[in-house]
Amino acid sequence: MIASEYYNNKISKIGNQLKLVSQELYLTFVSNKNDLSKYFDEKTLVDWASIGLNISNGSEKNLETGKKFFQVSSLINEKIPLSTFKIWMLTVEKISLESTSLGYSYLISSPSVLKFLRPRYLQEWGEISKNIFSGSWKSNLLAAKFLESSPFLLETISFDDLKNLAKYCENLSIKSCDLASDHLDWFTKNLALFGKDSSDFIILLKKMTIYDWREIKIFFELLDLNIQKNKIENIKYLIQLLLHFYSDKEDKSNNDQTKKIDLKITNYAKIFLINTEKLKDLDVSRIFNFNLNLIKYSRDASYNLNNSINSLLEKLTYRQLSEWFNTGIEILKKDLNLGELYFLVETEQSQLLIDTLSFSVDIEREKELFKIYCGALSGKDLEIQSSEKLVEKEIGWLDSNLATTEGTTIFLPQTVKRFNSKKENFAWYKVIATHQTGHVEFGSFEFNFGRNSSLFFNLRFKLNNFKFEENIDDSEINKNDSKSYLTDISKFLNLFDDSKLALDIFTLLEAFRIDKKVLNVYRGIRDDYIDVQKSALINRPKIEELPTREALVEILIRYSISPDLNISIPSKYKYIIKNLFVLVNKMSSSEAIVEDTAEATIRIYKILSEIDNTLEDDLEFEELDLNENFQDETENQENEEDIKNILDYFQSLEKDLKSSNDKNEFGESENVSDELKYKSPQEVEYRGDFKPELSQLLYDFQLSDGISDGNFDDLNLNENDLEEMIKNFPDIKDTQGDQSENTDGNVAKNIADLIENLDGNDSNSGGMFSDSFGHVDENGKSLISSGKDQYVYDEWDFRAKEYKKNWCLVNEKKMSEGESDFYDETLLNYSGLMKEIRKQFEMIVPENYRKIKRLEEGEEQDLDLVVEAMTDLRAGITPSEKIFWRRNKIERDIAVAFLLDMSASTAEAIENTKYSKDDWGAPDDPEKYMEWLRKRRSQGIRRGYKRIIDLEKEGIILLIEALETLGDFYGIYGFSGYGRENVEFFVMKEIEEKFSSEIAKRIDRVSPLHATRMGPAIRHTIKKLEKVEAKSRFLFLISDGRPQDRGYSREGVEKEYAVNDTKKALQEAKSIGVTPFCLTVDKQGHDYMKNMMDDMSYEVLDDISLLPLRLPELYKALTMT
Amino acid sequence: MSSDKINYKSIRIEEFKISEKPFYIPVADEINIFHSAYKQKIPVLLKGPTGTGKTRFVEYMAWHISNIVSKDNKKKSEVQKEVPLITVACHEDLTASDLVGRYLIDPEGTRWVDGPLTRAVKAGGICYLDEVVEARKDTTVIIHPLTDHRRLLTIDKLGELIEASEGFLMVVSYNPGYQNALKDLKQSTRQRFIAIEFDFPPFEVEKEIIKTESGVNDSIASSLATIGEKIRNLTDYGLTEAASPRVLIYAGRLIKEGIPARRACQVAISWGITDDKKLHKSIEEVISAIFP
């Protein structure tokens, strides 16, 4: 009681004093006092009042400040706890006593700053501002400005950043207050542009005030210039680089023995910004990475690099540039001076390397060209890839410098830099690409065990019978051997004991066959081809040093590369070699097919395996005169005796094998000779790495992918089988050498994985939408938006026939940027279709302005028609009244929003609907199976496993290209989410946004997410369309199924709730003049779509693969009316 | 006035006859089919991409019918009339009166002039409407009664019906490649014709055609045919129309004139069929792979 009285007295005393200062002030005090006394204890109230009095004393400004203090107090009190309020109060007092105007600024900015700042920082915020004030009136103004700008700045930056900014102002104000003040304005205006880089930016500036304050002004001019040019991204990169600029100064500031004049930071910045100005985003980010790496070693080197970067990019690909760069870094590490010059391209080494690199042919540059080239030659849709990609997969290919193919992709070495001119390198590249394409074009992988050869008697069938007959009584082996082979080539190679030898023969014969075919058809590259062949003969192993069998194989290889060459051969085997050559030569016949290669392999194998693989020292060599040897062609016609010989030979081998198997337990056979284990010959580089078995396996699987959902079962293929098969691969056995079998296992596993992927069993699809997400009670209350990009929408409850108020929360996000590869590839893959679409869309525009003739009324009479009518009149016939023409002016004024379904179900691989399930009747017999697959291939199945979402994306990309020709306004959005409080709404392109490469990159990121709550997404899109002024507005919904979400398609009422809400949302669209259209790829769509779309138009697309094609068509049809 | 007269040959369209045997290699039984259709008075629709020989085929058949028919029927009537060939290239402003005829003003008043179709009907010739889908829709009104059993040409303005003469046959052509939803043949029109499909000829035939038409040797003809075949593989890569035998023949003719083969192919094939720079590069690599 007493205390209370004491305080009351105090208050009234202060009141009186205030009254003395100003009546107005007193009134403000009283009204706020009454308000605050509800919250404050008496002591605080008195403190509060006395602070007010304290700061009001003095000039007019003091009075204002005091008044403001009383006014703002209640505002502040609402927002912060009492304890903090007390501190705030004291801060006000402290600042005001230092400078009244500063106190005033603090007061007026406090309420708005609290929107972004935690109350406990209020005091610190005051403190840092006060620090800027150094006593001068200019610094006073600056500090006040800082206080007043704070709320705006805090919108984009954190308090820590603000502290740094204050420090920056403080540092700079020592040199120039005006500059600091200008910059505060600048920050308020521009800082938001820097996004999350603004912290770094401020830190950089702070450093600049310490080391380089004179440069700051120029630096800002530079920034302004580039902001005008909209090069924010480049500035962000620059900031990251400049942060390293002072690192050495910080490290060893005492150790100040600079050897030369320091590079000015603004000069560096200028060079970087100028040189990156015209580059593509991807290039800039790459250059940034180079620089980031470089600037750690030397700022000057980085500066030099930026100076020369444009001319480098013209000459080199990114990959080549990296190589050049890395060499430079190595030099830099050893010799700073030399390194810096290197990056200016002033050293000989640097120049030389650039020349070599720029002469080289790089796959990145030629990919497109060769894709079309190889496609034209083979008539198949071939991909071009770097061999490295294949080696990385670890499925048996080991050398990334060799070209190869597995029938659907041509793998080429990353770069060719064998010669000192681009022309020669390119010619070499073209030769190897043509050779690989030849394997596809001339059917290397279409080997069919059962197909007749065209030049030989078919020994394969007989040999196969031996295998079976021999084992017929031995059930154990029989089971193994009669197993179905994965490929026809495996089956064929399995006929031989030494399958490695057989494969080597097969490979060289097949390569020879392809060479001959290529040279025959493609006479234009003959010269280059022969050059390549000639150079392939250099560095072959010496025949004289090889054991006999290998020597013969080597002779055959040389002969197959260049039959005109004079080879020195061992005289002893002259006739055998002659016979071999005749066999090889048969492959040059225009009728030779891959089965002929197989037959010739059998014959050559027989001859070679009869020769011991020993080193014979006493051999005599002679030059083989080819002319002499080939005169008696006719003699070489195969007769029955020859065939019988071969058959007998293999039959006996088979018997030997069997008996040796039996004897095996008794140890080594007595036949201990000096015979060496046969080794495969050195590969021929231009012919690449030919792996028929593996290739055929992959080839066959790629043809069949996506058709069945259980290829493994159908083929009895599992990892063990594969492993077994791979263990038997002669070429892998060879390359893996004596390594443990684990490697084989890995390879098998990798292949199995690969095949599984091809098979389209994506483990990611489905199951994404699980219970792991946080639940919100479905019967809960309304939601409120709590952030900038959150919106709440009502939802329609069809049973209650009313809206649930504020039921759904939509989070709008800008889609992050990926790569533009998907976009570019889509355009490339569909370039044919794209042309067509673009043409059709281009036709829309002139149609709008076309002169329409033969009208009953119009702008003017058509002279021709008038003459016609007059003639008719004279001739006494009723003339036509339609003699007018009019220009048809229908201006397009269209805004359209595309809404993509990004639900988890869009991750499903599309099944190729061209082949329904009934069609799936794969024969069990592997031979027939392969034939069956091949048939399918010829019917034009495309390789590749695509998801629904990919097709949605492709459709949109094609449409974008088309829409750009039309000039319609369009926005692209995607949606997904989980639960009503989490509807995700992604913006790929706003309606008013101009198309740019960023949008292409955003589309790349469109991927399957969670569920499909269509209603709120539609409502949000409507909101966007509402803001656009256009004569006709459309909402184009692309989905893959019915709407569904947790609590959206609720139990009992089945899916009707969701369907009805969606319907309602679409009706809302209609009611504000937006025409909705729904395209669904759900084949079950007909049932609910009819209900959902009511009288609105929709289309159910039965064949999903038509989506990219159909979308532009639909759009055209929809907007033309 | 100078008395220099420009000499030129002018014939009335209904008297245009193919007197020299045009060069045509049949791919299948199309000659027989056409011939039978002619005898049975069934109109013929020729479909196929540009440059595949549709027009040449009609010319050949006009010659064939005039000459072969008259030999066969020697016994019956010694003087079998030669069949005239009247070709009308259709365009989007081609109206019915352009086909049938119209009144023209002359000093005495008006005078009726027959259109090409009327002339063909009267003369009993083959009337070939090229790219018929391009013509205005009102032409179908005239085409329909002429192409079914009635074989009547209605001339509204004269108030006349003309019965087609014995040898009259309507042949139309169109290219489904250009097909556009707006410009498609109506079923009611389509089903009045039998259709013969034209496509790029098989390799050997094409080689022979190139050889004969351009006069190049066998190996060049074979290379050109290969180029044609390879480029036709590219329709998936953005080529709207593949290289037709016609451009291959042009290339051949330039080669015959002494233009280097690669260059001839570049101007006749690569640059002709597309404007796409990337495709040019790839196509030229194909050409340079085939022609040295």
XYZ file of C-alpha atoms in Angstrom, chain A residues 449 457-473 477-478 481 494-497 602 643-655 657-658:
41
model
C 23.036 -70.175 -84.720
C 28.321 -75.922 -95.907
C 26.895 -75.460 -92.418
C 29.156 -77.419 -90.119
C 27.816 -75.748 -86.993
C 24.758 -77.944 -86.816
C 26.788 -81.116 -87.084
C 29.280 -79.993 -84.487
C 26.472 -79.162 -82.152
C 25.144 -82.649 -82.606
C 28.510 -84.134 -81.620
C 28.357 -82.298 -78.351
C 25.001 -83.754 -77.631
C 25.597 -87.247 -78.871
C 28.770 -87.561 -76.921
C 27.119 -86.640 -73.743
C 23.856 -88.331 -74.258
C 24.550 -91.159 -71.880
C 27.172 -83.426 -68.222
C 24.204 -83.558 -70.460
C 25.623 -78.797 -71.868
C 31.036 -73.354 -76.857
C 31.579 -75.752 -79.729
C 35.308 -75.266 -79.354
C 37.639 -76.517 -76.684
C 35.367 -73.509 -87.710
C 34.015 -81.538 -94.886
C 34.307 -85.056 -93.707
C 37.849 -84.357 -92.589
C 36.783 -81.475 -90.479
C 33.884 -83.352 -88.985
C 36.075 -86.289 -88.143
C 38.559 -83.993 -86.545
C 36.022 -82.400 -84.249
C 34.450 -85.726 -83.445
C 37.764 -87.086 -82.397
C 38.471 -84.013 -80.330
C 35.211 -84.521 -78.596
C 36.133 -88.100 -77.813
C 38.041 -84.576 -74.346
C 35.709 -87.050 -72.878
